[in-house]
PDB file of C-alpha atoms and ligand atoms in Angstrom:
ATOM      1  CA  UNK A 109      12.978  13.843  -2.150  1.00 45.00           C
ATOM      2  CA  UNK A 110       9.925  11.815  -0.776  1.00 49.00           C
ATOM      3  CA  UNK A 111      11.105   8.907  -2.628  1.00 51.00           C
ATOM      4  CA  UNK A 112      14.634   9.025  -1.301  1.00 50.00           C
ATOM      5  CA  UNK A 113      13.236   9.233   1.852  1.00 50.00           C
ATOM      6  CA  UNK A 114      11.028   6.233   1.621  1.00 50.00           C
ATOM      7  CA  UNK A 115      13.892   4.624  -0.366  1.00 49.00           C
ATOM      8  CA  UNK A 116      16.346   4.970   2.512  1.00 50.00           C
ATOM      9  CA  UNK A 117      13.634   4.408   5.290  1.00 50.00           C
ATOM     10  CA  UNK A 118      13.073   0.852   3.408  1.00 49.00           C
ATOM     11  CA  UNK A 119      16.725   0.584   3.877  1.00 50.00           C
ATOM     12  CA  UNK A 120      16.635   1.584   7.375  1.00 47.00           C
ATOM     13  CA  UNK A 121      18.797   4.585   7.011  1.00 48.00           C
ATOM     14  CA  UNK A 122      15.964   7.180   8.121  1.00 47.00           C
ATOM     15  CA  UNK A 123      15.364   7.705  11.938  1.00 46.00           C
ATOM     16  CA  UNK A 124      11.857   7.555  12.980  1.00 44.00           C
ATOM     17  CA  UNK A 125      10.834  10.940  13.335  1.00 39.00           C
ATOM     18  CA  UNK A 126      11.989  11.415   9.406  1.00 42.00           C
ATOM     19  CA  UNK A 127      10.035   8.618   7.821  1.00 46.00           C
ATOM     20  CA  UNK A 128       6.531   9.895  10.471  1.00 42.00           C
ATOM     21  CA  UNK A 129       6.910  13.267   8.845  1.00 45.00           C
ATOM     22  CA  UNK A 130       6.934  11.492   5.071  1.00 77.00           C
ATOM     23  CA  UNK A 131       4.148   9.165   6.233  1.00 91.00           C
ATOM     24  CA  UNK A 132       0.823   9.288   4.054  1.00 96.00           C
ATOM     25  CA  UNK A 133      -2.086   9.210   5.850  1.00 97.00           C
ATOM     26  CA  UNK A 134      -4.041   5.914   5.081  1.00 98.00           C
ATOM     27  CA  UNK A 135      -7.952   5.246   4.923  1.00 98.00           C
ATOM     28  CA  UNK A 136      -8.974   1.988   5.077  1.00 98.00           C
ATOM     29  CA  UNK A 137     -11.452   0.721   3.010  1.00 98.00           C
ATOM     30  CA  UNK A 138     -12.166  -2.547   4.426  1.00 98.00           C
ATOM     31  CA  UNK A 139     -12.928  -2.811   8.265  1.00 98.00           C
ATOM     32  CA  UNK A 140     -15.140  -5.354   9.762  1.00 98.00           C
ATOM     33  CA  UNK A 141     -15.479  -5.253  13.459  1.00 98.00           C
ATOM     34  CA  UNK A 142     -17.313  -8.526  14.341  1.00 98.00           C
ATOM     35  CA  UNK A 143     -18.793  -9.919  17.700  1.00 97.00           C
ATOM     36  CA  UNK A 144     -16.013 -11.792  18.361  1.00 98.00           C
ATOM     37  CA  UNK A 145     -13.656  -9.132  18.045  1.00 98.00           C
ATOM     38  CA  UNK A 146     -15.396  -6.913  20.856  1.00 98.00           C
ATOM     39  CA  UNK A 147     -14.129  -8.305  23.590  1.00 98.00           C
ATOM     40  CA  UNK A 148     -10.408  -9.159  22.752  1.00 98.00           C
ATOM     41  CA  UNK A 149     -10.625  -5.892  21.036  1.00 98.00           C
ATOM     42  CA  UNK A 150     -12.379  -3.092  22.655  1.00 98.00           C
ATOM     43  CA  UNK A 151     -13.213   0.398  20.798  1.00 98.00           C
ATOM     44  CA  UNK A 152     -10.340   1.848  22.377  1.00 98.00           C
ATOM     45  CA  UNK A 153      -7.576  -0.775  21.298  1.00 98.00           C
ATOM     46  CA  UNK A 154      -8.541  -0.623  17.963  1.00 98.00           C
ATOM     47  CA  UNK A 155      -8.605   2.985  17.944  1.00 98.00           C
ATOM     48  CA  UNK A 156      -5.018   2.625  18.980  1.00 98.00           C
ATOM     49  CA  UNK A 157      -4.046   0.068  16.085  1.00 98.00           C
ATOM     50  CA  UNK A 158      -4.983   2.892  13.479  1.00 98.00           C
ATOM     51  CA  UNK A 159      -3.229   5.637  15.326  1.00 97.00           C
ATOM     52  CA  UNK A 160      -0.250   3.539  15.248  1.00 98.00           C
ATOM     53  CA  UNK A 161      -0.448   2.694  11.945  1.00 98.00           C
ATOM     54  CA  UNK A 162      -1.145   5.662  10.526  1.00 97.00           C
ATOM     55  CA  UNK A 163      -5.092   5.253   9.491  1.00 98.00           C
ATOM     56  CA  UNK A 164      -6.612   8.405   9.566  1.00 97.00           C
ATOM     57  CA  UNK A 165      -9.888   6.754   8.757  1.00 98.00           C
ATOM     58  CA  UNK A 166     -12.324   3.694   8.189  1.00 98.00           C
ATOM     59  CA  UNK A 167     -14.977   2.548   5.986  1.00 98.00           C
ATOM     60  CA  UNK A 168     -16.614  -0.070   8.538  1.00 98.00           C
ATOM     61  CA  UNK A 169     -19.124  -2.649   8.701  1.00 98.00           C
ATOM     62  CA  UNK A 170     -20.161  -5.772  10.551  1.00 98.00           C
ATOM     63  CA  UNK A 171     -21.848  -8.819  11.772  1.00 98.00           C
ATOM     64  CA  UNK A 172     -23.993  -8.108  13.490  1.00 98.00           C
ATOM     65  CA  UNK A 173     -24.336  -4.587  12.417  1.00 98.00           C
ATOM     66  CA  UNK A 174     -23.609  -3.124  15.505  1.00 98.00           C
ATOM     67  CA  UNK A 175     -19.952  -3.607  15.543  1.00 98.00           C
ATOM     68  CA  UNK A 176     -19.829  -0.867  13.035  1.00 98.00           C
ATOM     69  CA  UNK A 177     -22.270   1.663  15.116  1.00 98.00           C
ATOM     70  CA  UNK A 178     -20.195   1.078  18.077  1.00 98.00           C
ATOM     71  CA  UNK A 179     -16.675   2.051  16.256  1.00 98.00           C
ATOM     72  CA  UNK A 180     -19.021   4.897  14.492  1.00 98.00           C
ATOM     73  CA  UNK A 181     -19.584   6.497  18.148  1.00 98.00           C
ATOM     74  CA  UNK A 182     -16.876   6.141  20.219  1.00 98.00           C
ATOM     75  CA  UNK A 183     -15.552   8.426  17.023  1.00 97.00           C
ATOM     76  CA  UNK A 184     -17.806   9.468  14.009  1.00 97.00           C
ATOM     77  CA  UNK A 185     -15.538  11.915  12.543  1.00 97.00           C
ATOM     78  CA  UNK A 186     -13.254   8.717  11.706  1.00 98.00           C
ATOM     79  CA  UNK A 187     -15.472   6.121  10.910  1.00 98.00           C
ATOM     80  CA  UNK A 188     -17.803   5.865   7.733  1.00 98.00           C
ATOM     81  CA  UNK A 189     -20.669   3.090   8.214  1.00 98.00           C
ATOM     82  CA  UNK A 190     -21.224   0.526   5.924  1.00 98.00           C
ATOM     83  CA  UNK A 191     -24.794  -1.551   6.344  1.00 98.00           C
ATOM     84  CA  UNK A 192     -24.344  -5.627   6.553  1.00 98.00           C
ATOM     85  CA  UNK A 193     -27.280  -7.372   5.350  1.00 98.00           C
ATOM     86  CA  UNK A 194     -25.895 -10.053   7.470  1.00 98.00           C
ATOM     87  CA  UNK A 195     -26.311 -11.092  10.990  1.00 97.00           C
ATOM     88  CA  UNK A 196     -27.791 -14.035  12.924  1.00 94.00           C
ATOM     89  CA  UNK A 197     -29.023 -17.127  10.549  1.00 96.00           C
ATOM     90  CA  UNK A 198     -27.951 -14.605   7.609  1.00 97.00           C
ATOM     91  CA  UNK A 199     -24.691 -14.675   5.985  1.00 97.00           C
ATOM     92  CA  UNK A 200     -22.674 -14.895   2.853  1.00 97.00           C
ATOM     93  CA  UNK A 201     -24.643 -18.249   1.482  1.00 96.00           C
ATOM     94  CA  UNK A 202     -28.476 -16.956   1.827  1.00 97.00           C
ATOM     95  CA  UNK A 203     -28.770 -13.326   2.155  1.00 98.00           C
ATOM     96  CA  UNK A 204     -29.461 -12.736  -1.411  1.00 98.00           C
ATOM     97  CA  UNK A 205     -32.306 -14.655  -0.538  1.00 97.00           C
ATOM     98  CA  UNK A 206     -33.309 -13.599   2.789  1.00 97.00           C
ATOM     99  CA  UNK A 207     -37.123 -12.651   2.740  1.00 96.00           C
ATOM    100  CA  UNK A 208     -36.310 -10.455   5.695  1.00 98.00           C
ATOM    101  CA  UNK A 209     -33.752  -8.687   4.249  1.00 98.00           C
ATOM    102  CA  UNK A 210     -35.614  -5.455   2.187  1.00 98.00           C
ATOM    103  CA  UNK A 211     -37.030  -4.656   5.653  1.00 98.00           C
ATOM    104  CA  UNK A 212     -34.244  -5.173   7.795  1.00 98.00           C
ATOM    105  CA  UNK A 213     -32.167  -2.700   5.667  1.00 98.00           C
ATOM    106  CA  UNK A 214     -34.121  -0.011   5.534  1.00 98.00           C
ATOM    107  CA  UNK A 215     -34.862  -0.420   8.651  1.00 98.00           C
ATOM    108  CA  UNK A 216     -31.656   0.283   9.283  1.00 98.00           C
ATOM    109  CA  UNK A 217     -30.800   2.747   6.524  1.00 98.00           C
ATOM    110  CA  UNK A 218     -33.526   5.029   7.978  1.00 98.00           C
ATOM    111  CA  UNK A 219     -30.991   6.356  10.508  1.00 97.00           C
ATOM    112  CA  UNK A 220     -29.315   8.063   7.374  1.00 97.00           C
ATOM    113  CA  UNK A 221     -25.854   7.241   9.054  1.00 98.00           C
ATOM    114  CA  UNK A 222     -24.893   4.548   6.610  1.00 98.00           C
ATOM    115  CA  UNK A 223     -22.630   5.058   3.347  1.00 98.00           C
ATOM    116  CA  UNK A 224     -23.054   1.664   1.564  1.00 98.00           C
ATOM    117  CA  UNK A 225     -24.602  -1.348   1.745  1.00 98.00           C
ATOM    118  CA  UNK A 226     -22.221  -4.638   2.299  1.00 98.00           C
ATOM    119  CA  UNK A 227     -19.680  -6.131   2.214  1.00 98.00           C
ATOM    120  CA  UNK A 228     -21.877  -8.745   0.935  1.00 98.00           C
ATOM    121  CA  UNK A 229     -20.246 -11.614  -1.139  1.00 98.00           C
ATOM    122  CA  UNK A 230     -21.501 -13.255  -4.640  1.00 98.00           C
ATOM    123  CA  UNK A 231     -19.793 -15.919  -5.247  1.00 96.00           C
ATOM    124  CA  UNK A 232     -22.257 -17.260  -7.739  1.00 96.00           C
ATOM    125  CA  UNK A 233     -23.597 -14.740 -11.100  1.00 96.00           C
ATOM    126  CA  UNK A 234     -27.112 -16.135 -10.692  1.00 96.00           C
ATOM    127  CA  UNK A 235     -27.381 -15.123  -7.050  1.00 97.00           C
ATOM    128  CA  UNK A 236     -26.958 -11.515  -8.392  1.00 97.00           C
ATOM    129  CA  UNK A 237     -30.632 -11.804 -10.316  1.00 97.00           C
ATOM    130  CA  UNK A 238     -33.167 -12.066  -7.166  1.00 97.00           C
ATOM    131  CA  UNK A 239     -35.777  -9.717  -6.007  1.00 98.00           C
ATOM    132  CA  UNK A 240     -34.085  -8.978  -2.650  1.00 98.00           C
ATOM    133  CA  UNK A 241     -30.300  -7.752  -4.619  1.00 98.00           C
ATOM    134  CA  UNK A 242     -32.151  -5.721  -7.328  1.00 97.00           C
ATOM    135  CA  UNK A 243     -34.031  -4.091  -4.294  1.00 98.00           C
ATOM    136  CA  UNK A 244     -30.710  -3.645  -2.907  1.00 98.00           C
ATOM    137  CA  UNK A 245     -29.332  -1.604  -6.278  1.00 98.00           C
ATOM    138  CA  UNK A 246     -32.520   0.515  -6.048  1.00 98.00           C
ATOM    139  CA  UNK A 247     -32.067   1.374  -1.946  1.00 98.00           C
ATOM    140  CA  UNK A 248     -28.409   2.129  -2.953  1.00 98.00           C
ATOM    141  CA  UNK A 249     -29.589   4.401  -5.938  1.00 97.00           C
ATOM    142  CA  UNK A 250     -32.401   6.237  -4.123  1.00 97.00           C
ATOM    143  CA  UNK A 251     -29.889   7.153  -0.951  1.00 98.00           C
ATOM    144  CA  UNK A 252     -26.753   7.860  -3.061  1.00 98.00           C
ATOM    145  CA  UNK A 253     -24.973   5.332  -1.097  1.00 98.00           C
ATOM    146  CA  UNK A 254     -22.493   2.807  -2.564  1.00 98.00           C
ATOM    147  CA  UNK A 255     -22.712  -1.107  -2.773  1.00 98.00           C
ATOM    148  CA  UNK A 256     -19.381  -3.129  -1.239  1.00 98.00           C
ATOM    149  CA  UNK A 257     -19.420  -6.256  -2.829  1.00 98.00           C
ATOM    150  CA  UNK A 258     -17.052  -9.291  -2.935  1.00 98.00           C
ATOM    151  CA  UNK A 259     -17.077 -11.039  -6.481  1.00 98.00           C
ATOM    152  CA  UNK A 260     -15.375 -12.035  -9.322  1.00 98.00           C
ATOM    153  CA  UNK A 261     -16.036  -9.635 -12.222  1.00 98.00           C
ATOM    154  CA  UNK A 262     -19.336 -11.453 -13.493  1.00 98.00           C
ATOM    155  CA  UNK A 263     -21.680 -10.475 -10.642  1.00 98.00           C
ATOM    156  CA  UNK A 264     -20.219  -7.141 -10.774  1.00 98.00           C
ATOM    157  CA  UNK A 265     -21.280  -7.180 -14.382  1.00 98.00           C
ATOM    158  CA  UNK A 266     -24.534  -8.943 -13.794  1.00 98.00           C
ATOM    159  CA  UNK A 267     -25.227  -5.670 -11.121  1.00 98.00           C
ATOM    160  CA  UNK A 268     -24.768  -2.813 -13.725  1.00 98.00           C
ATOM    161  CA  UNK A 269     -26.726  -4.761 -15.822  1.00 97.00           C
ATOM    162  CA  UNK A 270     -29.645  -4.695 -13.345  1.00 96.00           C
ATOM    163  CA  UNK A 271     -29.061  -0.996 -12.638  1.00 96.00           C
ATOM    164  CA  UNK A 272     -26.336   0.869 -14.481  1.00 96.00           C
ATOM    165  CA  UNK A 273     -26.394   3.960 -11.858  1.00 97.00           C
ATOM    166  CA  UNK A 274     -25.285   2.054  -8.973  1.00 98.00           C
ATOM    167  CA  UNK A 275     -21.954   2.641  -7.562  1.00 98.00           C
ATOM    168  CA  UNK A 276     -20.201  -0.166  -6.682  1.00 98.00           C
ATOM    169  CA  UNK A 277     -16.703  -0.653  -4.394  1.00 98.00           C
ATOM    170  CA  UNK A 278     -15.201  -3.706  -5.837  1.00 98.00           C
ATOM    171  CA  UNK A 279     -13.494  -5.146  -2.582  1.00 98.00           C
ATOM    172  CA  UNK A 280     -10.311  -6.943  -3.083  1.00 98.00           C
ATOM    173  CA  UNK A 281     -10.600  -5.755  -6.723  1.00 98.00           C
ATOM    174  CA  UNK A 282     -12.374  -9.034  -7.095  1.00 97.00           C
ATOM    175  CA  UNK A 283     -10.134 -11.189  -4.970  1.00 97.00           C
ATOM    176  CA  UNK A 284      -8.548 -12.993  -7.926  1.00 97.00           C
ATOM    177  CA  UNK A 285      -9.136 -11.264 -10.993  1.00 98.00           C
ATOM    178  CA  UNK A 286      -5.893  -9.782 -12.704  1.00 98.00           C
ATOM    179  CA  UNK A 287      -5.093  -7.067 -13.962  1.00 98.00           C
ATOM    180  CA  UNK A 288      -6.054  -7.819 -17.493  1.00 98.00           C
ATOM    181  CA  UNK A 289      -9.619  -8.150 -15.831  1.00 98.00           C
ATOM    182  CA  UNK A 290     -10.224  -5.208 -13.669  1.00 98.00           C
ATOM    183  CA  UNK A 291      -8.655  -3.061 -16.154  1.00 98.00           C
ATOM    184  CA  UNK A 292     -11.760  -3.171 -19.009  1.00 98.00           C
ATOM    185  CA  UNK A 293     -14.196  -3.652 -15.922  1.00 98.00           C
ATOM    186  CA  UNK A 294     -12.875  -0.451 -14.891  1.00 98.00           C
ATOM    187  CA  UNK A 295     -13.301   0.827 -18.292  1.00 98.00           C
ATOM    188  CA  UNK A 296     -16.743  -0.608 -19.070  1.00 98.00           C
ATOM    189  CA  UNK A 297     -18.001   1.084 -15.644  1.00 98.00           C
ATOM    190  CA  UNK A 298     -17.459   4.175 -14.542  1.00 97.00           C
ATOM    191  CA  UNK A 299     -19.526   3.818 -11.080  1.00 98.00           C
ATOM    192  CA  UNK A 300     -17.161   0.889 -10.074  1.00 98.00           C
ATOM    193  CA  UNK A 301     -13.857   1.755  -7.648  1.00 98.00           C
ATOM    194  CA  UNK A 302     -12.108  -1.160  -5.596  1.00 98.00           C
ATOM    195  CA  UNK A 303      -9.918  -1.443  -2.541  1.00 98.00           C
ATOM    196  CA  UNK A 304      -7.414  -4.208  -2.642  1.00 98.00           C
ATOM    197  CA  UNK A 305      -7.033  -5.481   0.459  1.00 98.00           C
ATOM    198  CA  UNK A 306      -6.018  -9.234   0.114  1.00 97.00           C
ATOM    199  CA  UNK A 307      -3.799  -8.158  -2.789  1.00 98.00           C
ATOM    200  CA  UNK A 308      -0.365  -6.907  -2.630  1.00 97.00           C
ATOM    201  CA  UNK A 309       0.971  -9.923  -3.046  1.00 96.00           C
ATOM    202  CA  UNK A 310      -0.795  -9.572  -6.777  1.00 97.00           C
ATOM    203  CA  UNK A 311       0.642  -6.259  -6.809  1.00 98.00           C
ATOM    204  CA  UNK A 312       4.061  -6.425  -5.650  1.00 98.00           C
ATOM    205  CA  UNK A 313       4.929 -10.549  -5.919  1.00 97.00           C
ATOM    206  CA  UNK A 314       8.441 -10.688  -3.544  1.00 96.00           C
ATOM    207  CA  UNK A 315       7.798  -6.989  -2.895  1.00 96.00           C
ATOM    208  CA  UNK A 316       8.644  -5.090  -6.512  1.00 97.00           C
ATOM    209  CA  UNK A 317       5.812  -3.777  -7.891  1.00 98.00           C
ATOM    210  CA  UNK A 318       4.124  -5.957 -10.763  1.00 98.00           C
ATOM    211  CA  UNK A 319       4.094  -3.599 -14.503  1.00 98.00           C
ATOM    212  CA  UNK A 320       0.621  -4.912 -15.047  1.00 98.00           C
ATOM    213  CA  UNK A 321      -0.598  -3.162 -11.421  1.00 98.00           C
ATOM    214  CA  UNK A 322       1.568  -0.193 -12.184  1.00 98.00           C
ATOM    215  CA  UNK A 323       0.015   0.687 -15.297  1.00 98.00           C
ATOM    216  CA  UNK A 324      -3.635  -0.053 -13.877  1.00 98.00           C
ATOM    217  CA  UNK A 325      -2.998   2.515 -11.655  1.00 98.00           C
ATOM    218  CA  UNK A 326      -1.065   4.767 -13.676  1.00 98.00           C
ATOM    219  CA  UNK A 327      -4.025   4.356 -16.188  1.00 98.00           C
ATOM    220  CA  UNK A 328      -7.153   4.841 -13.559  1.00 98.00           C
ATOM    221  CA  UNK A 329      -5.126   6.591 -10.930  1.00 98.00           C
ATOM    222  CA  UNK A 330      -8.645   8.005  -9.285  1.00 98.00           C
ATOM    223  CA  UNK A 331     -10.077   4.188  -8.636  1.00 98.00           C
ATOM    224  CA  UNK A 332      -8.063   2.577  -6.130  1.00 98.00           C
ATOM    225  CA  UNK A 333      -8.283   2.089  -2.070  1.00 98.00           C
ATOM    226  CA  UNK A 334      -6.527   0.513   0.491  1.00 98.00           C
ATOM    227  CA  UNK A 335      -7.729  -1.938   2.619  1.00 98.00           C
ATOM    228  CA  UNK A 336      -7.197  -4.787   5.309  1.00 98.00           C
ATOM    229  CA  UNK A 337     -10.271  -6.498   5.378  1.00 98.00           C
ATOM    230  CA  UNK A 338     -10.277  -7.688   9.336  1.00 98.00           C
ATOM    231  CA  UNK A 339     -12.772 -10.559   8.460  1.00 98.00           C
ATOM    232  CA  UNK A 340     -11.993 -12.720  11.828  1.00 98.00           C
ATOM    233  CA  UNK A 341      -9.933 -11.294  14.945  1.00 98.00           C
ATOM    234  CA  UNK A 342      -6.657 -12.674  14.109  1.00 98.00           C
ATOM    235  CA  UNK A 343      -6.286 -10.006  11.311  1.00 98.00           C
ATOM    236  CA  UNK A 344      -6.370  -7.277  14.163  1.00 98.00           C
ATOM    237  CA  UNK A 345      -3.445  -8.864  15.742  1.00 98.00           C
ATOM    238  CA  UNK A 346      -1.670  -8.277  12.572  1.00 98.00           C
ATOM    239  CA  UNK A 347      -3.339  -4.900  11.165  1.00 98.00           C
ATOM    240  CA  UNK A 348       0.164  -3.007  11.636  1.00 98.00           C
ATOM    241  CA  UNK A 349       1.554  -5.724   9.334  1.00 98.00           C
ATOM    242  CA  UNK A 350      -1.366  -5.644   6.852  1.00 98.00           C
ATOM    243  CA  UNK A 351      -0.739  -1.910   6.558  1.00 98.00           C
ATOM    244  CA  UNK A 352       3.037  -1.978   6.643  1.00 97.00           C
ATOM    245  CA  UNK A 353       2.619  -4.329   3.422  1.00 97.00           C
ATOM    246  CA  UNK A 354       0.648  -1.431   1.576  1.00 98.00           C
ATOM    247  CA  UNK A 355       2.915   0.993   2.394  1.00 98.00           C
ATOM    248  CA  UNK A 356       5.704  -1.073   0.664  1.00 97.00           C
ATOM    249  CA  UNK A 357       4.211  -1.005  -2.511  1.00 98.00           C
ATOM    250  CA  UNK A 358       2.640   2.210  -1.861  1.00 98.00           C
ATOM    251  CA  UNK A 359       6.463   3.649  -1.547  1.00 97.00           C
ATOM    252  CA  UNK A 360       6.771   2.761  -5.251  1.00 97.00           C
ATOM    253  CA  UNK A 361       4.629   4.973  -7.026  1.00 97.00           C
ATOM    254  CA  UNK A 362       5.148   8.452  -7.777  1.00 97.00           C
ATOM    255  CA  UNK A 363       4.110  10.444  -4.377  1.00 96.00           C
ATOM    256  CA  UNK A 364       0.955  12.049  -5.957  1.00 97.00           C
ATOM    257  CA  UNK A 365      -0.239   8.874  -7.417  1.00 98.00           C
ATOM    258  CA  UNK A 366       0.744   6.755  -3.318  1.00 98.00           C
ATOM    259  CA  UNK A 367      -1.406   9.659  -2.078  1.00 97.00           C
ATOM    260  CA  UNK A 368      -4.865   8.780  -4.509  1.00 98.00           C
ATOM    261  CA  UNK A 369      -4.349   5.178  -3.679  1.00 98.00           C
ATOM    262  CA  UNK A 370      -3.849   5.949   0.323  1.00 98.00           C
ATOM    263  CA  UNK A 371      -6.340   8.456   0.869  1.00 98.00           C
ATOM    264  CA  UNK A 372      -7.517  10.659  -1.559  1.00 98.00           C
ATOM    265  CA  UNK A 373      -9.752   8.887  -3.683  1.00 98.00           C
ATOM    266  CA  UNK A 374     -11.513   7.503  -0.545  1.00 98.00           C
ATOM    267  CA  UNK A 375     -11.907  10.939   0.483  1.00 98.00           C
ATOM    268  CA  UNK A 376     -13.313  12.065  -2.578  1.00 97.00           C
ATOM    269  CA  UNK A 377     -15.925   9.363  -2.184  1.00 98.00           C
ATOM    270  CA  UNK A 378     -16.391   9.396   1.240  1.00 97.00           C
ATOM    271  CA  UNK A 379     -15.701  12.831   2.356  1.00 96.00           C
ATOM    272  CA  UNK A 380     -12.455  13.441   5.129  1.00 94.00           C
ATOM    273  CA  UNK A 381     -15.006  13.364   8.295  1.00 92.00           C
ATOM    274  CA  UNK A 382     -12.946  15.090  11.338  1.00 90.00           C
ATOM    275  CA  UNK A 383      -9.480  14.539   9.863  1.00 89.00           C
ATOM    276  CA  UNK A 384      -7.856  17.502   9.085  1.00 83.00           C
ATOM    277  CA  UNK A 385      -4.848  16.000   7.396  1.00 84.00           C
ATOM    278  CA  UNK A 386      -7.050  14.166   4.727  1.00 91.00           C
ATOM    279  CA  UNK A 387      -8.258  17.388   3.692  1.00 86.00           C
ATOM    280  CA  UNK A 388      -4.916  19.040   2.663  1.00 81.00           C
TER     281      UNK A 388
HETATM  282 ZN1   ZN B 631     -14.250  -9.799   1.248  1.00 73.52          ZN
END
């Protein structure tokens, strides 16, 4: 029945109130909530882009940090924190090398609010083998928080092999690794999970779900997340779009399997906070 009904609602043949009822509850994975997207986007607005699209809940992190503890008050029970180690003079090109950085983190992580450390990107292996990143595996470890990282497989590697107890969320499933990749990474490493924003058009190229995908997450249903990744503002103007587009693949897979991907296996991970619906 619930795939008749997304069937005919992607045919238009469902009135509105039908296809809410049907709607799975989403938890994105992948919110920033920068400085420049205060202003054109207030707390309140954005609140109002996940109610309307149907996002029951955020992991949530930014540059500066404060972006995230901002959304994370104005409504904790929705929001999970994730620690940047980036923010003025420190970004995606130095932070693995940032003699600052040990301190500023758990500076930070003393609040005990925080649920990962990142998004942080590697886009080169050997940048995974300083001081600062190993400390970072260990301050992950000791807090049982996870690590958000953006990477090709390699530095994902290169982090297990530096401590095999971390937990990692592989954002965008490593942007453009196929399926044949993540598949025996997800194998290898049981602590790893990823969130695919950036990637439905991998998973469902001209909208039909790819086999390769589909038997991914047939095969490791309990390791997927959504996510929109709303790196600069513009991606807020079209969040109900970046959404929409997972929910069109989403409406492919068996219901039980759309509901890991959407929520569940973020809520296993990062608990259902004030949302009663996430719980059922
Ligand atoms: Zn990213």
């Amino acid at each position: 029945m619930r795939r008749l009904i997304a069937v005919l609602a992607g045919l238009g043949l469902m009135t509105a109130g039908a296809v809410a009822q049907e709607r799975l509850p989403i938890v994105d994975a992948h919110v920033h909530y920068g400085q420049n997207d205060w202003s054109p986007y207030p707390p309140a607005k954005v609140f109002e882009l996940f109610d309307r699209a149907g996002v029951a809940r955020v992991l949530a992190s930014s540059t500066p940090d404060d972006g995230t503890l901002t959304l994370h008050r104005t409504d904790p029970g929705r929001v999970v924190p994730v620690l940047r180690p980036y923010r003025a003079g420190v970004g995606s090109g130095n932070w693995f090398n940032d003699p600052a950085l040990v301190d500023y983190l758990e500076g930070r992580l003393k609040s005990g609010l925080y649920r990962g450390i990142g998004e942080f990107h590697l886009f080169d292996p050997a940048h995974a083998g300083t001081p600062q990143v190993k400390r970072v595996t260990e301050l992950a470890l000791e807090r049982d928080i996870y690590l958000h990282v953006h990477s090709g497989a390699e530095p994902i590697r290169r982090l297990f092999a530096i401590e095999p107890r971390v937990k990692i969320l592989w954002a965008h499933a490593g942007m453009t690794e196929p399926a044949s990749v993540v598949g025996p990474m997800l194998e290898q490493h049981r602590n790893l999970w990823t969130e695919v924003s950036f990637r439905a058009s991998a998973i469902a190229p001209g909208g039909k779900i790819d086999a390769a995908w589909l038997a991914l997450f047939e095969k490791h249903p309990d390791r997927f997340m959504i996510g929109t990744d709303t790196y600069v503002t513009a991606r807020w103007g079209s969040y109900l779009e970046l959404i929409e587009e997972h929910r069109a693949w989403l409406a492919q897979l068996p219901r039980a399997l759309a509901e890991r991907i959407a929520y569940r296996n973020a809520v296993a991970l990062f608990g259902a906070g004030s949302r009663g619906e996430l719980a059922k």
